[in-house]
Amino acid sequence: MRTKEIRVKINEFKNLDELTGNFKDLLIKSREIAKNAYAPYSGFFVGAAVLLEDGTIVTGNNQENAAYPSGLCAERVALFYANANYPDIPVTAIAVSAIGKNGQIPDLVSPCGSCRQVLLETESRFEKPVIVILDGNPIQLLEGVENLLPFGFRPHALK
Ligand code: THU
C-alpha cells in the first residue's frame, strides 16, 4: 500500500483592505449583488462576482424556487452568464459573499460541491487557474480550484 496526501493552499486576509486592487473591487461587487438575491426560502443571500481576463466583471446571486431543486447558486448564475455572453474570454477570478439570516456576513462562505465542479470545468475550458475569493472572517483566497476541489473529475477523464 502507498498513501498519498494532497495539500491545499489557502491565503487568509483579515479584512477587505488587505486585499489588493482588482480583488478588493471584486469582493465589494459580490457583497453588493448578494443583496439582490432571490432567497425567500432559505433567507441566505449569496452574491458572486466573476472577473474576466479583459477586466469585465459579471455578477450573479442565488435564485430560489418554490420547487427547491429548480433554484441555482450565485456562483453558477454568474459563471453561466459569463460563459454564455463572453465564451472566448477566460475567467480570471470569482469572489463569493453572503448575507446570513442575522444580516451579517458568515465567518465562512464556501461554495457547494456542484459550484466547485462548475469552477473546475471553467478552469479546464480556458486552461487557466481561476482565483477564488471567499468572503468571511478571515477572507480566504485560493490560487486555483485545485485548492477547493482536489481530486476532482475533469474533462480529461472522458478522453
Ligand atoms: N447557495 C449559493 O448560492 N452558493 C453557495 O455556495 C452555497 C449555497 C445558496 C443556495 C440556496 O439558495 C441558499 O444559498 C441556501 O443553500
JSON list of N, CA, C and O in Angstrom, two decimals, residues 115-125 145-146 149 152-155:
[
{"chain": "A", "resi": 115, "resn": "CYS", "atom": "N", "xyz": [-21.07, 23.78, -7.44]},
{"chain": "A", "resi": 115, "resn": "CYS", "atom": "CA", "xyz": [-20.39, 25.00, -7.90]},
{"chain": "A", "resi": 115, "resn": "CYS", "atom": "C", "xyz": [-18.89, 24.77, -8.04]},
{"chain": "A", "resi": 115, "resn": "CYS", "atom": "O", "xyz": [-18.25, 25.29, -8.96]},
{"chain": "A", "resi": 116, "resn": "ARG", "atom": "N", "xyz": [-18.32, 23.97, -7.15]},
{"chain": "A", "resi": 116, "resn": "ARG", "atom": "CA", "xyz": [-16.88, 23.63, -7.27]},
{"chain": "A", "resi": 116, "resn": "ARG", "atom": "C", "xyz": [-16.64, 22.91, -8.59]},
{"chain": "A", "resi": 116, "resn": "ARG", "atom": "O", "xyz": [-15.64, 23.13, -9.27]},
{"chain": "A", "resi": 117, "resn": "GLN", "atom": "N", "xyz": [-17.55, 22.01, -8.93]},
{"chain": "A", "resi": 117, "resn": "GLN", "atom": "CA", "xyz": [-17.40, 21.24, -10.16]},
{"chain": "A", "resi": 117, "resn": "GLN", "atom": "C", "xyz": [-17.48, 22.17, -11.38]},
{"chain": "A", "resi": 117, "resn": "GLN", "atom": "O", "xyz": [-16.71, 22.02, -12.34]},
{"chain": "A", "resi": 118, "resn": "VAL", "atom": "N", "xyz": [-18.37, 23.14, -11.33]},
{"chain": "A", "resi": 118, "resn": "VAL", "atom": "CA", "xyz": [-18.50, 24.10, -12.45]},
{"chain": "A", "resi": 118, "resn": "VAL", "atom": "C", "xyz": [-17.26, 24.99, -12.51]},
{"chain": "A", "resi": 118, "resn": "VAL", "atom": "O", "xyz": [-16.78, 25.33, -13.60]},
{"chain": "A", "resi": 119, "resn": "LEU", "atom": "N", "xyz": [-16.72, 25.33, -11.37]},
{"chain": "A", "resi": 119, "resn": "LEU", "atom": "CA", "xyz": [-15.47, 26.11, -11.35]},
{"chain": "A", "resi": 119, "resn": "LEU", "atom": "C", "xyz": [-14.33, 25.32, -11.98]},
{"chain": "A", "resi": 119, "resn": "LEU", "atom": "O", "xyz": [-13.51, 25.86, -12.73]},
{"chain": "A", "resi": 120, "resn": "LEU", "atom": "N", "xyz": [-14.29, 24.02, -11.68]},
{"chain": "A", "resi": 120, "resn": "LEU", "atom": "CA", "xyz": [-13.25, 23.17, -12.23]},
{"chain": "A", "resi": 120, "resn": "LEU", "atom": "C", "xyz": [-13.37, 23.10, -13.76]},
{"chain": "A", "resi": 120, "resn": "LEU", "atom": "O", "xyz": [-12.37, 23.16, -14.48]},
{"chain": "A", "resi": 121, "resn": "GLU", "atom": "N", "xyz": [-14.61, 23.02, -14.23]},
{"chain": "A", "resi": 121, "resn": "GLU", "atom": "CA", "xyz": [-14.86, 22.98, -15.67]},
{"chain": "A", "resi": 121, "resn": "GLU", "atom": "C", "xyz": [-14.40, 24.30, -16.32]},
{"chain": "A", "resi": 121, "resn": "GLU", "atom": "O", "xyz": [-13.84, 24.30, -17.42]},
{"chain": "A", "resi": 122, "resn": "THR", "atom": "N", "xyz": [-14.63, 25.40, -15.62]},
{"chain": "A", "resi": 122, "resn": "THR", "atom": "CA", "xyz": [-14.22, 26.70, -16.15]},
{"chain": "A", "resi": 122, "resn": "THR", "atom": "C", "xyz": [-12.71, 26.75, -16.32]},
{"chain": "A", "resi": 122, "resn": "THR", "atom": "O", "xyz": [-12.20, 27.24, -17.33]},
{"chain": "A", "resi": 123, "resn": "GLU", "atom": "N", "xyz": [-12.00, 26.22, -15.33]},
{"chain": "A", "resi": 123, "resn": "GLU", "atom": "CA", "xyz": [-10.53, 26.16, -15.44]},
{"chain": "A", "resi": 123, "resn": "GLU", "atom": "C", "xyz": [-10.10, 25.30, -16.61]},
{"chain": "A", "resi": 123, "resn": "GLU", "atom": "O", "xyz": [-9.21, 25.68, -17.38]},
{"chain": "A", "resi": 124, "resn": "SER", "atom": "N", "xyz": [-10.74, 24.15, -16.75]},
{"chain": "A", "resi": 124, "resn": "SER", "atom": "CA", "xyz": [-10.38, 23.23, -17.83]},
{"chain": "A", "resi": 124, "resn": "SER", "atom": "C", "xyz": [-10.67, 23.87, -19.18]},
{"chain": "A", "resi": 124, "resn": "SER", "atom": "O", "xyz": [-9.87, 23.78, -20.11]},
{"chain": "A", "resi": 125, "resn": "ARG", "atom": "N", "xyz": [-11.82, 24.53, -19.26]},
{"chain": "A", "resi": 125, "resn": "ARG", "atom": "CA", "xyz": [-12.26, 25.14, -20.51]},
{"chain": "A", "resi": 125, "resn": "ARG", "atom": "C", "xyz": [-11.26, 26.16, -21.04]},
{"chain": "A", "resi": 125, "resn": "ARG", "atom": "O", "xyz": [-10.94, 26.20, -22.21]},
{"chain": "A", "resi": 145, "resn": "VAL", "atom": "N", "xyz": [-8.68, 26.27, -8.47]},
{"chain": "A", "resi": 145, "resn": "VAL", "atom": "CA", "xyz": [-9.79, 25.45, -7.98]},
{"chain": "A", "resi": 145, "resn": "VAL", "atom": "C", "xyz": [-9.31, 24.13, -7.37]},
{"chain": "A", "resi": 145, "resn": "VAL", "atom": "O", "xyz": [-9.99, 23.53, -6.53]},
{"chain": "A", "resi": 146, "resn": "GLU", "atom": "N", "xyz": [-8.12, 23.71, -7.76]},
{"chain": "A", "resi": 146, "resn": "GLU", "atom": "CA", "xyz": [-7.50, 22.51, -7.15]},
{"chain": "A", "resi": 146, "resn": "GLU", "atom": "C", "xyz": [-7.50, 22.62, -5.62]},
{"chain": "A", "resi": 146, "resn": "GLU", "atom": "O", "xyz": [-7.61, 21.61, -4.92]},
{"chain": "A", "resi": 149, "resn": "LEU", "atom": "N", "xyz": [-11.29, 21.93, -4.78]},
{"chain": "A", "resi": 149, "resn": "LEU", "atom": "CA", "xyz": [-11.79, 20.61, -5.18]},
{"chain": "A", "resi": 149, "resn": "LEU", "atom": "C", "xyz": [-10.63, 19.74, -5.64]},
{"chain": "A", "resi": 149, "resn": "LEU", "atom": "O", "xyz": [-10.42, 19.52, -6.83]},
{"chain": "A", "resi": 152, "resn": "GLY", "atom": "N", "xyz": [-10.56, 16.19, -8.31]},
{"chain": "A", "resi": 152, "resn": "GLY", "atom": "CA", "xyz": [-11.84, 16.39, -8.99]},
{"chain": "A", "resi": 152, "resn": "GLY", "atom": "C", "xyz": [-11.95, 15.62, -10.30]},
{"chain": "A", "resi": 152, "resn": "GLY", "atom": "O", "xyz": [-10.97, 15.12, -10.85]},
{"chain": "A", "resi": 153, "resn": "PHE", "atom": "N", "xyz": [-13.16, 15.56, -10.80]},
{"chain": "A", "resi": 153, "resn": "PHE", "atom": "CA", "xyz": [-13.45, 14.92, -12.09]},
{"chain": "A", "resi": 153, "resn": "PHE", "atom": "C", "xyz": [-13.28, 15.96, -13.19]},
{"chain": "A", "resi": 153, "resn": "PHE", "atom": "O", "xyz": [-13.98, 16.97, -13.22]},
{"chain": "A", "resi": 154, "resn": "ARG", "atom": "N", "xyz": [-12.34, 15.70, -14.10]},
{"chain": "A", "resi": 154, "resn": "ARG", "atom": "CA", "xyz": [-12.02, 16.66, -15.14]},
{"chain": "A", "resi": 154, "resn": "ARG", "atom": "C", "xyz": [-12.37, 16.11, -16.51]},
{"chain": "A", "resi": 154, "resn": "ARG", "atom": "O", "xyz": [-12.43, 14.88, -16.68]},
{"chain": "A", "resi": 155, "resn": "PRO", "atom": "N", "xyz": [-12.54, 17.01, -17.49]},
{"chain": "A", "resi": 155, "resn": "PRO", "atom": "CA", "xyz": [-12.91, 16.57, -18.84]},
{"chain": "A", "resi": 155, "resn": "PRO", "atom": "C", "xyz": [-11.94, 15.53, -19.40]},
{"chain": "A", "resi": 155, "resn": "PRO", "atom": "O", "xyz": [-12.34, 14.66, -20.17]}
]
